[in-house]
Amino acid sequence: MSWLNTFSFVMRANVTTLRDRFSDPERMLHQLIIDMEEELGRVRESVAGAIADQIQLERKVKKTQEEVEHWSERATSAIHRSDESSAKLALEQKLMCQQRADTLTTELVKQREQTDKLRSAVQELEDKIRQARQKQTLLLARLTRAESSSRINQALNRVQSKSAFAEFRRLEDRVEREEAMSEAYDRLEGRDPAADELERQFEESDRKERLEKEFEALKNRVQESAK
């Protein structure tokens, strides 16, 4: 975002520096605030979208958990009727729903974290806009009084300006490096089809074992309650 570099510079700058850097500081400050407000609007749209996604996930989690309870009750009812086949089918549906609920819950946690980050970004940007407006009022008043001021520190201010750009470029390079490393780790985590098939077989075996254990536990509870 170009406004971020300008904002960082303005917050550190004095009247002479702004005169050296910009031919029309008043117009620049006005445009900076406009750019930041436009960015704020975009971030707010992102927050609204993230909240909408979170609401949808919350509803899906609730619905799936209700399905888990539904199939659990169906399994219990089947056991009371001594219908073991129906009980197993109901338990299998319950396990599938539980697995889906667990996955959705994990996604919901991540979505809430993302929403919180976006909300923090909105707050941070609103703070920056307030700072920019305060700085604008102060600097414009000083610019008016400093029309005839000499530019004694012109060379030094230009060096500082270049340093600000270099600092921002270094930050961009570091972010790009982190993104590249993240992508590299993601690629390293890829697995071949044979390994995926073997993993699927293990998961299927574990699922059947959990189904049998839950079925036997349910039978025992029903038998105990009937005594």
Coordinates of N, CA and C in Angstrom, one line a residue:
M1 N 0.8 -1.2 0.0 CA 0.0 0.0 0.0 C 0.9 1.2 0.0
S2 N 0.8 2.1 -1.0 CA 1.6 3.3 -1.1 C 1.4 4.3 0.0
W3 N 0.1 4.3 0.5 CA -0.2 5.3 1.5 C 0.5 4.9 2.8
L4 N 0.9 3.7 3.0 CA 1.5 3.3 4.3 C 2.9 3.9 4.3
N5 N 3.6 3.9 3.2 CA 5.0 4.5 3.2 C 4.9 6.0 3.4
T6 N 3.9 6.6 2.8 CA 3.7 8.1 2.9 C 3.3 8.4 4.4
F7 N 2.4 7.6 5.0 CA 2.0 7.8 6.3 C 3.2 7.8 7.3
S8 N 4.0 6.7 7.1 CA 5.1 6.5 8.0 C 6.1 7.7 7.9
F9 N 6.3 8.2 6.7 CA 7.1 9.3 6.4 C 6.6 10.6 7.1
V10 N 5.3 10.8 6.9 CA 4.6 12.1 7.4 C 4.7 12.1 8.9
M11 N 4.5 10.9 9.6 CA 4.5 10.9 11.0 C 5.9 11.3 11.6
R12 N 7.0 11.1 10.8 CA 8.3 11.4 11.3 C 8.8 12.8 10.8
A13 N 8.1 13.3 9.8 CA 8.6 14.5 9.1 C 8.3 15.8 9.8
N14 N 9.1 16.8 9.5 CA 8.9 18.2 9.9 C 8.5 19.0 8.7
V15 N 8.2 20.3 8.9 CA 7.8 21.2 7.8 C 8.8 21.2 6.7
T16 N 10.1 21.4 7.0 CA 11.1 21.5 6.0 C 11.2 20.2 5.2
T17 N 11.1 19.1 5.8 CA 11.2 17.8 5.1 C 10.1 17.7 4.2
L18 N 8.9 18.0 4.6 CA 7.7 17.9 3.7 C 7.9 18.9 2.5
R19 N 8.4 20.1 2.7 CA 8.6 21.0 1.6 C 9.6 20.4 0.6
D20 N 10.6 19.8 1.1 CA 11.7 19.2 0.3 C 11.1 18.0 -0.5
R21 N 10.2 17.3 0.1 CA 9.8 16.0 -0.5 C 8.6 16.2 -1.4
F22 N 7.7 17.1 -1.1 CA 6.5 17.3 -1.9 C 6.3 18.8 -2.3
S23 N 6.0 18.9 -3.6 CA 5.8 20.3 -4.1 C 4.5 21.0 -3.5
D24 N 3.5 20.1 -3.2 CA 2.3 20.7 -2.6 C 1.9 19.8 -1.4
P25 N 2.6 20.1 -0.2 CA 2.3 19.2 1.0 C 0.9 19.2 1.4
E26 N 0.2 20.3 1.3 CA -1.3 20.4 1.7 C -2.1 19.4 0.9
R27 N -1.9 19.4 -0.4 CA -2.6 18.5 -1.3 C -2.2 17.0 -1.0
M28 N -0.9 16.8 -0.7 CA -0.4 15.5 -0.4 C -1.1 14.9 0.9
L29 N -1.2 15.8 1.9 CA -1.8 15.3 3.2 C -3.3 15.0 3.0
H30 N -3.9 15.8 2.2 CA -5.3 15.6 1.9 C -5.5 14.3 1.2
Q31 N -4.7 14.0 0.2 CA -4.8 12.8 -0.6 C -4.4 11.6 0.3
L32 N -3.5 11.8 1.2 CA -3.1 10.6 2.1 C -4.3 10.2 2.9
I33 N -5.0 11.1 3.4 CA -6.2 10.8 4.3 C -7.3 10.2 3.4
I34 N -7.5 10.7 2.2 CA -8.5 10.0 1.3 C -8.1 8.6 1.0
D35 N -6.8 8.3 0.7 CA -6.3 7.0 0.4 C -6.5 6.1 1.6
M36 N -6.2 6.6 2.8 CA -6.4 5.8 4.0 C -7.9 5.5 4.3
E37 N -8.7 6.4 4.0 CA -10.2 6.2 4.2 C -10.7 5.2 3.2
E38 N -10.2 5.2 2.0 CA -10.6 4.2 1.0 C -10.1 2.8 1.5
E39 N -8.9 2.7 2.0 CA -8.4 1.5 2.5 C -9.2 1.0 3.6
L40 N -9.6 1.9 4.5 CA -10.5 1.5 5.6 C -11.8 0.9 5.2
G41 N -12.3 1.5 4.1 CA -13.6 1.0 3.5 C -13.4 -0.5 3.0
R42 N -12.2 -0.7 2.4 CA -12.0 -2.1 1.9 C -11.8 -3.1 3.0
V43 N -11.1 -2.6 4.0 CA -10.9 -3.5 5.2 C -12.2 -3.8 5.9
R44 N -13.0 -2.8 6.0 CA -14.3 -3.0 6.6 C -15.2 -4.0 5.8
E45 N -15.1 -4.0 4.5 CA -15.8 -4.9 3.7 C -15.2 -6.3 3.9
S46 N -13.9 -6.5 4.1 CA -13.3 -7.8 4.4 C -13.8 -8.3 5.8
V47 N -13.9 -7.4 6.7 CA -14.4 -7.8 8.1 C -15.8 -8.3 8.0
A48 N -16.7 -7.6 7.2 CA -18.1 -8.0 7.0 C -18.1 -9.4 6.4
G49 N -17.3 -9.6 5.4 CA -17.3 -10.9 4.8 C -16.8 -12.0 5.7
A50 N -15.8 -11.7 6.5 CA -15.3 -12.7 7.5 C -16.3 -13.0 8.5
I51 N -17.1 -12.0 9.0 CA -18.1 -12.2 10.0 C -19.2 -13.1 9.4
A52 N -19.6 -12.8 8.1 CA -20.6 -13.6 7.4 C -20.2 -15.0 7.3
D53 N -18.9 -15.3 7.0 CA -18.4 -16.6 6.9 C -18.4 -17.3 8.3
Q54 N -18.1 -16.5 9.3 CA -18.1 -17.1 10.7 C -19.5 -17.5 11.1
I55 N -20.5 -16.6 10.7 CA -21.9 -16.9 11.1 C -22.3 -18.2 10.4
Q56 N -22.0 -18.4 9.1 CA -22.4 -19.6 8.4 C -21.7 -20.8 9.0
L57 N -20.5 -20.7 9.4 CA -19.8 -21.9 10.0 C -20.4 -22.2 11.3
E58 N -20.8 -21.2 12.1 CA -21.4 -21.4 13.4 C -22.8 -22.2 13.2
R59 N -23.5 -21.8 12.2 CA -24.8 -22.5 11.9 C -24.6 -23.9 11.4
K60 N -23.5 -24.1 10.6 CA -23.2 -25.5 10.2 C -22.8 -26.4 11.3
V61 N -22.0 -25.8 12.2 CA -21.5 -26.6 13.4 C -22.7 -27.0 14.2
K62 N -23.6 -26.0 14.5 CA -24.8 -26.3 15.3 C -25.7 -27.4 14.7
K63 N -25.9 -27.2 13.4 CA -26.7 -28.2 12.7 C -26.1 -29.6 12.7
T64 N -24.8 -29.7 12.5 CA -24.1 -31.0 12.5 C -24.2 -31.6 13.9
Q65 N -24.0 -30.8 14.9 CA -24.1 -31.3 16.3 C -25.5 -31.8 16.6
E66 N -26.5 -31.2 16.0 CA -27.8 -31.7 16.2 C -28.0 -33.0 15.5
E67 N -27.4 -33.1 14.4 CA -27.5 -34.4 13.6 C -26.8 -35.5 14.4
V68 N -25.7 -35.2 15.1 CA -25.0 -36.2 16.0 C -26.0 -36.7 17.1
E69 N -26.6 -35.7 17.7 CA -27.6 -36.1 18.8 C -28.7 -36.9 18.2
H70 N -29.2 -36.5 17.0 CA -30.3 -37.3 16.4 C -29.9 -38.7 16.1
W71 N -28.8 -39.0 15.6 CA -28.4 -40.4 15.3 C -28.1 -41.2 16.5
S72 N -27.6 -40.5 17.5 CA -27.3 -41.1 18.8 C -28.6 -41.6 19.4
E73 N -29.7 -40.8 19.3 CA -31.0 -41.2 19.9 C -31.6 -42.3 19.0
R74 N -31.4 -42.3 17.7 CA -31.9 -43.4 16.9 C -31.2 -44.7 17.2
A75 N -29.9 -44.6 17.5 CA -29.1 -45.9 17.8 C -29.7 -46.4 19.1
T76 N -29.9 -45.6 20.1 CA -30.4 -46.0 21.4 C -31.8 -46.7 21.2
S77 N -32.6 -46.0 20.4 CA -34.0 -46.6 20.2 C -33.9 -47.9 19.5
A78 N -33.0 -48.1 18.6 CA -32.8 -49.4 17.9 C -32.4 -50.5 18.9
I79 N -31.5 -50.1 19.8 CA -31.0 -51.1 20.8 C -32.2 -51.6 21.6
H80 N -33.0 -50.6 22.0 CA -34.2 -51.0 22.9 C -35.1 -51.9 22.1
R81 N -35.1 -51.8 20.8 CA -36.0 -52.7 20.0 C -35.2 -54.0 19.6
S82 N -34.0 -54.1 20.1 CA -33.2 -55.3 19.8 C -32.9 -55.3 18.3
D83 N -32.8 -54.2 17.7 CA -32.5 -54.1 16.2 C -31.1 -53.7 16.1
E84 N -30.2 -54.7 16.2 CA -28.8 -54.3 16.1 C -28.3 -53.8 14.8
S85 N -28.9 -54.3 13.7 CA -28.5 -53.8 12.4 C -28.8 -52.3 12.3
S86 N -30.0 -51.9 12.7 CA -30.3 -50.5 12.6 C -29.5 -49.6 13.5
A87 N -29.2 -50.2 14.7 CA -28.4 -49.5 15.7 C -27.0 -49.2 15.1
K88 N -26.4 -50.2 14.4 CA -25.1 -50.0 13.8 C -25.1 -48.9 12.7
L89 N -26.1 -49.0 11.9 CA -26.3 -48.0 10.9 C -26.4 -46.6 11.4
A90 N -27.2 -46.5 12.5 CA -27.4 -45.2 13.1 C -26.1 -44.7 13.8
L91 N -25.3 -45.6 14.4 CA -24.0 -45.2 15.0 C -23.0 -44.8 13.9
E92 N -23.1 -45.5 12.8 CA -22.2 -45.1 11.7 C -22.5 -43.7 11.2
Q93 N -23.8 -43.4 11.1 CA -24.2 -42.0 10.7 C -23.7 -41.0 11.8
K94 N -23.8 -41.4 13.0 CA -23.4 -40.5 14.1 C -21.9 -40.2 14.0
L95 N -21.1 -41.2 13.8 CA -19.7 -41.0 13.7 C -19.3 -40.1 12.5
M96 N -20.0 -40.3 11.4 CA -19.8 -39.4 10.2 C -20.1 -38.0 10.5
C97 N -21.2 -37.8 11.2 CA -21.6 -36.4 11.6 C -20.7 -35.8 12.6
Q98 N -20.2 -36.6 13.5 CA -19.3 -36.1 14.5 C -17.9 -35.7 13.9
Q99 N -17.5 -36.5 12.9 CA -16.3 -36.2 12.2 C -16.4 -34.9 11.4
R100 N -17.6 -34.7 10.8 CA -17.9 -33.5 10.1 C -18.0 -32.3 11.0
A101 N -18.6 -32.5 12.2 CA -18.7 -31.4 13.2 C -17.3 -31.0 13.7
D102 N -16.4 -32.0 13.9 CA -15.1 -31.7 14.4 C -14.3 -30.9 13.3
T103 N -14.5 -31.2 12.1 CA -13.8 -30.5 11.0 C -14.3 -29.0 10.9
L104 N -15.6 -28.9 11.0 CA -16.2 -27.6 10.9 C -15.8 -26.7 12.2
T105 N -15.7 -27.4 13.3 CA -15.3 -26.6 14.5 C -13.9 -26.1 14.4
T106 N -13.0 -26.9 13.8 CA -11.6 -26.5 13.6 C -11.6 -25.3 12.6
E107 N -12.4 -25.4 11.6 CA -12.5 -24.3 10.6 C -13.1 -23.0 11.3
L108 N -14.0 -23.2 12.2 CA -14.7 -22.1 12.9 C -13.6 -21.3 13.7
V109 N -12.8 -22.1 14.4 CA -11.8 -21.5 15.3 C -10.8 -20.6 14.4
K110 N -10.4 -21.2 13.3 CA -9.5 -20.4 12.4 C -10.2 -19.2 11.9
Q111 N -11.5 -19.3 11.5 CA -12.2 -18.2 11.0 C -12.4 -17.1 12.0
R112 N -12.6 -17.5 13.3 CA -12.7 -16.5 14.4 C -11.4 -15.7 14.5
E113 N -10.3 -16.4 14.4 CA -9.0 -15.8 14.6 C -8.8 -14.8 13.4
Q114 N -9.2 -15.2 12.2 CA -9.1 -14.3 11.1 C -9.9 -13.1 11.2
T115 N -11.1 -13.3 11.7 CA -12.1 -12.1 11.9 C -11.5 -11.2 13.0
D116 N -10.9 -11.7 14.1 CA -10.3 -10.9 15.1 C -9.1 -10.0 14.5
K117 N -8.4 -10.7 13.7 CA -7.2 -10.0 13.1 C -7.7 -8.8 12.2
L118 N -8.8 -9.1 11.4 CA -9.3 -8.0 10.6 C -9.9 -6.9 11.4
R119 N -10.6 -7.2 12.5 CA -11.1 -6.2 13.4 C -10.0 -5.3 13.9
S120 N -8.9 -6.0 14.3 CA -7.7 -5.2 14.8 C -7.2 -4.3 13.8
A121 N -7.2 -4.8 12.5 CA -6.7 -4.0 11.4 C -7.5 -2.8 11.2
V122 N -8.8 -2.9 11.4 CA -9.7 -1.8 11.2 C -9.4 -0.7 12.3
Q123 N -9.3 -1.2 13.6 CA -9.0 -0.3 14.7 C -7.6 0.4 14.5
E124 N -6.6 -0.3 14.0 CA -5.3 0.2 13.8 C -5.4 1.3 12.7
L125 N -6.1 1.0 11.6 CA -6.2 2.0 10.5 C -7.0 3.2 10.9
E126 N -8.1 3.0 11.7 CA -8.8 4.2 12.2 C -7.9 5.1 13.1
D127 N -7.0 4.4 13.9 CA -6.1 5.2 14.7 C -5.1 6.0 13.8
K128 N -4.6 5.4 12.8 CA -3.7 6.0 11.8 C -4.4 7.2 11.2
I129 N -5.6 7.1 10.8 CA -6.4 8.2 10.2 C -6.5 9.4 11.1
R130 N -6.8 9.1 12.4 CA -6.9 10.1 13.4 C -5.5 10.8 13.6
Q131 N -4.5 10.0 13.6 CA -3.1 10.6 13.7 C -2.8 11.5 12.5
A132 N -3.2 11.0 11.3 CA -2.9 11.8 10.1 C -3.6 13.1 10.1
R133 N -4.9 13.1 10.6 CA -5.7 14.3 10.6 C -5.1 15.3 11.6
Q134 N -4.6 14.8 12.7 CA -4.0 15.7 13.7 C -2.7 16.3 13.2
K135 N -1.9 15.4 12.5 CA -0.7 15.9 11.9 C -0.9 16.9 10.8
Q136 N -2.0 16.6 10.0 CA -2.4 17.6 8.9 C -2.6 19.0 9.5
T137 N -3.4 19.0 10.5 CA -3.8 20.3 11.1 C -2.5 21.1 11.6
L138 N -1.6 20.3 12.3 CA -0.4 20.9 12.8 C 0.5 21.4 11.7
L139 N 0.8 20.5 10.8 CA 1.7 20.8 9.7 C 1.3 21.9 8.8
L140 N 0.0 21.9 8.5 CA -0.5 22.9 7.6 C -0.3 24.3 8.2
A141 N -0.6 24.4 9.5 CA -0.4 25.7 10.2 C 1.1 26.1 10.2
R142 N 2.0 25.1 10.4 CA 3.4 25.4 10.4 C 3.9 25.7 9.0
L143 N 3.3 25.0 8.0 CA 3.7 25.3 6.6 C 3.4 26.8 6.2
T144 N 2.2 27.2 6.7 CA 1.8 28.6 6.4 C 2.8 29.6 6.9
R145 N 3.3 29.3 8.1 CA 4.3 30.2 8.8 C 5.7 30.1 8.2
A146 N 5.9 29.0 7.5 CA 7.3 28.7 7.1 C 7.5 28.9 5.6
E147 N 6.7 29.7 5.0 CA 6.8 29.9 3.5 C 8.2 30.4 3.1
S148 N 8.8 31.3 4.0 CA 10.1 31.9 3.6 C 11.3 31.3 4.3
S149 N 11.0 30.1 5.0 CA 12.1 29.5 5.7 C 13.2 28.9 4.8
S150 N 14.4 29.0 5.2 CA 15.5 28.4 4.4 C 15.5 26.9 4.5
R151 N 16.2 26.2 3.6 CA 16.3 24.8 3.6 C 17.7 24.3 4.0
I152 N 18.1 24.6 5.2 CA 19.4 24.3 5.6 C 19.7 22.8 5.7
N153 N 18.7 22.1 6.1 CA 18.9 20.7 6.3 C 18.4 19.9 5.1
Q154 N 18.4 20.5 3.9 CA 17.9 19.8 2.7 C 18.6 18.5 2.4
A155 N 19.9 18.5 2.4 CA 20.6 17.3 2.0 C 20.4 16.2 3.1
L156 N 20.4 16.5 4.3 CA 20.2 15.5 5.4 C 18.8 15.0 5.3
N157 N 17.8 15.8 5.1 CA 16.4 15.3 5.0 C 16.2 14.4 3.8
R158 N 16.9 14.7 2.7 CA 16.8 13.8 1.5 C 17.4 12.4 1.9
V159 N 18.5 12.4 2.6 CA 19.1 11.1 3.0 C 18.1 10.3 3.9
Q160 N 17.5 11.1 4.8 CA 16.5 10.4 5.7 C 15.3 9.9 4.9
S161 N 14.9 10.7 3.9 CA 13.8 10.2 3.1 C 14.2 8.9 2.4
K162 N 15.4 8.9 1.8 CA 15.8 7.6 1.1 C 15.9 6.5 2.1
S163 N 16.4 6.8 3.3 CA 16.4 5.7 4.3 C 15.0 5.2 4.6
A164 N 14.0 6.0 4.6 CA 12.7 5.6 4.9 C 12.2 4.6 3.8
F165 N 12.6 5.0 2.5 CA 12.2 4.1 1.4 C 13.0 2.7 1.5
A166 N 14.3 2.8 1.9 CA 15.0 1.6 2.0 C 14.5 0.7 3.1
E167 N 14.1 1.3 4.2 CA 13.5 0.5 5.3 C 12.2 -0.2 4.9
F168 N 11.4 0.5 4.1 CA 10.2 -0.1 3.7 C 10.4 -1.2 2.7
R169 N 11.4 -1.0 1.8 CA 11.8 -2.1 0.9 C 12.3 -3.3 1.6
R170 N 13.1 -3.1 2.6 CA 13.6 -4.2 3.4 C 12.4 -5.0 4.0
L171 N 11.5 -4.3 4.5 CA 10.3 -4.9 5.1 C 9.5 -5.7 4.1
E172 N 9.4 -5.1 2.9 CA 8.7 -5.9 1.8 C 9.5 -7.2 1.5
D173 N 10.8 -7.1 1.4 CA 11.6 -8.2 1.0 C 11.4 -9.3 2.1
R174 N 11.4 -8.9 3.4 CA 11.3 -9.9 4.4 C 9.9 -10.6 4.4
V175 N 8.9 -9.8 4.1 CA 7.5 -10.4 4.0 C 7.4 -11.4 2.8
E176 N 8.0 -11.0 1.7 CA 8.0 -11.9 0.5 C 8.8 -13.2 0.8
R177 N 9.9 -13.0 1.6 CA 10.7 -14.2 1.9 C 9.9 -15.1 2.8
E178 N 9.2 -14.6 3.8 CA 8.4 -15.4 4.7 C 7.3 -16.1 3.9
E179 N 6.7 -15.4 3.0 CA 5.6 -16.0 2.2 C 6.2 -17.2 1.3
A180 N 7.4 -16.9 0.8 CA 8.0 -18.0 0.0 C 8.3 -19.2 0.8
M181 N 8.8 -19.0 2.0 CA 9.1 -20.1 2.9 C 7.9 -20.9 3.3
S182 N 6.8 -20.1 3.6 CA 5.5 -20.8 3.9 C 5.0 -21.7 2.8
E183 N 5.2 -21.1 1.5 CA 4.7 -21.9 0.4 C 5.6 -23.2 0.2
A184 N 6.9 -23.0 0.5 CA 7.8 -24.1 0.4 C 7.5 -25.2 1.4
Y185 N 7.2 -24.9 2.6 CA 6.8 -25.9 3.6 C 5.5 -26.6 3.2
D186 N 4.6 -25.8 2.6 CA 3.3 -26.4 2.2 C 3.6 -27.4 1.1
R187 N 4.5 -27.1 0.2 CA 4.8 -28.1 -0.9 C 5.5 -29.3 -0.3
L188 N 6.3 -29.1 0.7 CA 7.0 -30.3 1.3 C 6.1 -31.2 2.0
E189 N 4.9 -30.7 2.4 CA 4.0 -31.5 3.1 C 3.1 -32.4 2.2
G190 N 3.3 -32.2 0.9 CA 2.5 -33.0 -0.1 C 2.9 -34.5 0.0
R191 N 1.9 -35.4 -0.3 CA 2.1 -36.8 -0.2 C 1.7 -37.5 -1.5
D192 N 2.3 -38.7 -1.7 CA 2.0 -39.4 -3.0 C 0.7 -40.2 -2.9
P193 N 0.1 -40.6 -4.0 CA -1.2 -41.2 -4.0 C -1.2 -42.6 -3.2
A194 N -0.1 -43.3 -3.3 CA 0.0 -44.6 -2.6 C -0.1 -44.3 -1.1
A195 N 0.6 -43.3 -0.6 CA 0.6 -43.0 0.8 C -0.8 -42.6 1.2
D196 N -1.4 -41.8 0.4 CA -2.8 -41.3 0.7 C -3.8 -42.5 0.8
E197 N -3.6 -43.5 -0.1 CA -4.5 -44.7 -0.1 C -4.2 -45.5 1.2
L198 N -3.0 -45.7 1.6 CA -2.7 -46.4 2.8 C -3.2 -45.7 4.0
E199 N -3.1 -44.4 4.0 CA -3.7 -43.6 5.1 C -5.2 -43.8 5.2
R200 N -5.8 -43.8 4.0 CA -7.3 -44.0 4.0 C -7.7 -45.3 4.6
Q201 N -6.9 -46.4 4.2 CA -7.2 -47.7 4.7 C -7.1 -47.8 6.2
F202 N -6.0 -47.1 6.8 CA -5.9 -47.1 8.2 C -7.1 -46.3 8.9
E203 N -7.5 -45.2 8.3 CA -8.6 -44.5 8.8 C -9.9 -45.3 8.8
E204 N -10.1 -46.0 7.7 CA -11.3 -46.9 7.6 C -11.3 -47.9 8.7
S205 N -10.1 -48.5 8.9 CA -10.0 -49.6 9.9 C -10.3 -49.0 11.3
D206 N -9.7 -47.8 11.6 CA -10.0 -47.1 12.9 C -11.4 -46.8 13.0
R207 N -12.1 -46.4 11.9 CA -13.5 -46.0 12.0 C -14.3 -47.2 12.4
K208 N -14.1 -48.3 11.7 CA -14.8 -49.5 12.0 C -14.6 -50.0 13.5
E209 N -13.4 -49.9 13.9 CA -13.1 -50.3 15.3 C -13.9 -49.4 16.3
R210 N -13.9 -48.0 16.0 CA -14.6 -47.1 16.9 C -16.1 -47.4 16.9
L211 N -16.6 -47.8 15.7 CA -18.0 -48.1 15.5 C -18.4 -49.3 16.4
E212 N -17.6 -50.4 16.3 CA -17.8 -51.6 17.1 C -17.8 -51.3 18.6
K213 N -16.8 -50.5 19.0 CA -16.6 -50.2 20.4 C -17.9 -49.4 20.9
E214 N -18.3 -48.4 20.1 CA -19.4 -47.6 20.6 C -20.7 -48.4 20.6
F215 N -20.8 -49.4 19.6 CA -22.0 -50.2 19.6 C -22.1 -51.1 20.8
E216 N -20.9 -51.7 21.1 CA -20.9 -52.6 22.3 C -21.2 -51.8 23.6
A217 N -20.6 -50.6 23.7 CA -20.8 -49.8 24.8 C -22.3 -49.4 25.0
L218 N -22.9 -49.1 23.8 CA -24.4 -48.8 23.9 C -25.2 -50.0 24.3
K219 N -24.9 -51.2 23.7 CA -25.6 -52.4 24.1 C -25.5 -52.6 25.6
N220 N -24.3 -52.5 26.2 CA -24.1 -52.7 27.6 C -24.9 -51.7 28.4
R221 N -24.9 -50.4 28.0 CA -25.7 -49.4 28.8 C -27.2 -49.7 28.8
V222 N -27.7 -50.1 27.6 CA -29.1 -50.5 27.5 C -29.4 -51.7 28.3
Q223 N -28.6 -52.7 28.3 CA -28.8 -53.9 29.0 C -28.8 -53.6 30.5
E224 N -27.8 -52.8 30.9 CA -27.7 -52.4 32.4 C -29.0 -51.7 32.8
S225 N -29.5 -50.8 32.0 CA -30.6 -50.0 32.4 C -31.9 -50.9 32.4
A226 N -31.9 -52.0 31.7 CA -33.1 -52.9 31.6 C -33.1 -53.8 32.8
K227 N -32.0 -53.9 33.6 CA -32.0 -54.8 34.7 C -32.9 -54.2 35.9

